[in-house]
XYZ file of C-alpha atoms in Angstrom:
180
model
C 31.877 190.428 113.262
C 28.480 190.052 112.043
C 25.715 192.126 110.083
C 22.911 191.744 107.914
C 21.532 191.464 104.051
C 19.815 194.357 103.189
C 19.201 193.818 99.531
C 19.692 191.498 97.012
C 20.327 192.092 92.884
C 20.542 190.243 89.861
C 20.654 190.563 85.961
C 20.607 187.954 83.202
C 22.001 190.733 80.972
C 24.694 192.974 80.507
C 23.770 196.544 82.707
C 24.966 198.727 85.061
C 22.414 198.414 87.750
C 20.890 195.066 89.085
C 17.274 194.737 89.907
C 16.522 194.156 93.799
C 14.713 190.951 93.674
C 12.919 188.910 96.977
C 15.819 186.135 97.090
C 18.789 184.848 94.616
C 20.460 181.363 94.762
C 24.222 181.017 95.089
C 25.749 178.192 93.258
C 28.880 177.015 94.247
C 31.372 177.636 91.845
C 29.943 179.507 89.317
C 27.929 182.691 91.134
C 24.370 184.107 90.951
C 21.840 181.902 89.478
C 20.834 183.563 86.107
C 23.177 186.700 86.798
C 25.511 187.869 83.790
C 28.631 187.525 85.650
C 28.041 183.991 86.769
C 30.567 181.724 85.833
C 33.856 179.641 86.699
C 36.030 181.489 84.076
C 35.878 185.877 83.824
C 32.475 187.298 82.666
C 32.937 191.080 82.840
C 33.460 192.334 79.355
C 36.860 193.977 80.017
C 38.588 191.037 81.356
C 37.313 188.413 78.489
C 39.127 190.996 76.031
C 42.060 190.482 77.960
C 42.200 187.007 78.539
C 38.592 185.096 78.429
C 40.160 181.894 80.122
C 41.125 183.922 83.778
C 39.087 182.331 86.761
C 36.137 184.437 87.646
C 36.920 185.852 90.961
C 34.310 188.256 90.816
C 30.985 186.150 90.463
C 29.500 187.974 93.705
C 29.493 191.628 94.269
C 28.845 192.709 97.843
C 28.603 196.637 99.179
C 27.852 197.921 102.506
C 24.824 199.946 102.756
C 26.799 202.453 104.598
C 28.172 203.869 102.012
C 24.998 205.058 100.228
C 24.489 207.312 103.423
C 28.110 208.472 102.936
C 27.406 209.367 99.079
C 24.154 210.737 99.516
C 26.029 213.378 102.251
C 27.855 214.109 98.949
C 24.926 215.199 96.871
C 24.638 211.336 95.541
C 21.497 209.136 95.410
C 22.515 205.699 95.099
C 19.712 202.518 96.055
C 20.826 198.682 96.463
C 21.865 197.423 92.978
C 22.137 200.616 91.464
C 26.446 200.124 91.802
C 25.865 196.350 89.665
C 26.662 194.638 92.971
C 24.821 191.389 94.188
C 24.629 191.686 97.809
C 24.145 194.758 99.865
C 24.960 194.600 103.292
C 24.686 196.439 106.982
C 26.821 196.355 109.561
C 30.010 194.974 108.517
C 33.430 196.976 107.196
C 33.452 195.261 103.885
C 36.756 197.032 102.975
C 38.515 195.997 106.151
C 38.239 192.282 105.232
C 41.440 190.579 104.297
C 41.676 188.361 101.460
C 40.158 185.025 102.055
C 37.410 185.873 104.589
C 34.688 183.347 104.597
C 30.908 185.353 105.059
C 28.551 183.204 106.054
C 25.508 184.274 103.835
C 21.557 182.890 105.425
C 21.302 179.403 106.300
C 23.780 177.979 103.940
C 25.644 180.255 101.443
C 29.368 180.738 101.828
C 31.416 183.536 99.662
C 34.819 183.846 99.924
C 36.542 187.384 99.742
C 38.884 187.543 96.621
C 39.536 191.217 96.507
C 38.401 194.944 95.604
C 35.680 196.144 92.851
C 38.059 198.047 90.727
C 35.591 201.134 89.685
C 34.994 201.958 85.984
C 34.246 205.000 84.146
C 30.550 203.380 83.750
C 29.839 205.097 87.810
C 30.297 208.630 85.870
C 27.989 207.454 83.480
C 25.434 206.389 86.101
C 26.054 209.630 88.142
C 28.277 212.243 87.261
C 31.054 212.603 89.764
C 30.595 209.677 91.059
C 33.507 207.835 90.162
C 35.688 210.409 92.445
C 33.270 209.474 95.494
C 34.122 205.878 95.459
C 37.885 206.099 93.849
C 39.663 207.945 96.402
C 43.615 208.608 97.819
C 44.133 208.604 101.536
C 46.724 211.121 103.401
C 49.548 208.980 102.052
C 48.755 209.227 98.807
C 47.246 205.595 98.146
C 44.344 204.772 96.374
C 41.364 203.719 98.282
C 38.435 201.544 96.674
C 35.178 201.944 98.430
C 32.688 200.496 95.505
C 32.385 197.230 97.292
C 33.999 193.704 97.329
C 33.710 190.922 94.627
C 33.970 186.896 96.220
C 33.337 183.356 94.815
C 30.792 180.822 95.935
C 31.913 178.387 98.011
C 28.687 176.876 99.587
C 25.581 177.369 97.621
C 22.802 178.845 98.811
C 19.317 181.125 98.987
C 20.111 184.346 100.326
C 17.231 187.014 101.282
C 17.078 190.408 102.659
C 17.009 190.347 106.483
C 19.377 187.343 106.579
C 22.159 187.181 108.708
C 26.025 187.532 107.316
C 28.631 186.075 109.860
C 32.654 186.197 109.335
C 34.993 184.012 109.907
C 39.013 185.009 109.130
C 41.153 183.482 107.531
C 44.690 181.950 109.228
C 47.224 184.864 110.078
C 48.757 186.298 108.594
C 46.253 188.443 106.748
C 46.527 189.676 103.338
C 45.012 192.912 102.463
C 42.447 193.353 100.221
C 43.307 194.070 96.145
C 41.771 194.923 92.949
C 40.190 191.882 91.682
């Protein structure tokens, strides 16, 4: 499976939205060069109140492109970095991914999939109604995240729109995808 960067985002401080910018770096490790949520231990305000040591497993935020078409169907306008996340992409089922999937990010960057955005009350406050489009329940009843997926930097790296994202799997068996 393989797909493409269509946008990338970062924010030295605390927002909702990231601005699109030409390239960002990848450090190993830690995240986003000079994003907010870069870091080896939890950076999102939430989780430091809860426990401020917990490793960061969200220090890059990828979405698929594809669901901006699927909002915007819905009465939604929603641009790359608008959602907070990192790394917009094309052309790959994000949310299909099980834990552990390596993407291959550009020449050298390497994320590895830790689990599910969790969606906050803030995507109401960016766009009324919003929060309902992304937080869903399938015909069983479960709950279905669609906001994206968070990883940590394994391989540093420059990463640019246009560049190319490959997968590689993790051993079987595969774990599903979770809140992170």
């Amino acid at each position: 499976m393989s797909g493409r960067v269509t946008a990338v985002s970062s924010n030295g401080e605390y927002t909702f939205t990231k601005p699109n910018r030409d390239s960002v770096t990848l450090l190993a490790g830690l995240g986003v060069e000079g994003d907010v949520h870069a870091g080896v231990t939890v950076k999102h305000r939430s989780r430091i109140a809860q426990d401020p040591t917990q490793p960061n497993l969200r220090q890059v935020h990828l979405i698929h492109e594809e669901l901006f078409a699927e909002l915007g169907e819905a009465g939604f306008e929603v641009a790359p970095g608008q959602l907070g996340e990192n790394v917009t992409t094309r052309g790959i089922d994000l949310l299909g991914l099980p834990t552990g999937t390596l993407l291959h990010l550009g020449d050298s960057a390497v994320v590895e999939v830790t689990g599910l955005r969790n969606p906050c009350v803030q995507i109401d406050r960016f766009q009324q109604g919003l929060l309902k489009r992304v937080v869903a329940r399938d015909a069983a009843g479960d709950v279905v995240r669609k906001a994206g997926i968070m990883s940590v930097v394994r391989e540093g790296g420059v990463v640019r729109p246009g560049d190319p994202i490959k997968t590689e799997l993790p051993a079987e068996p595969h774990r599903p995808l979770r809140k992170v």
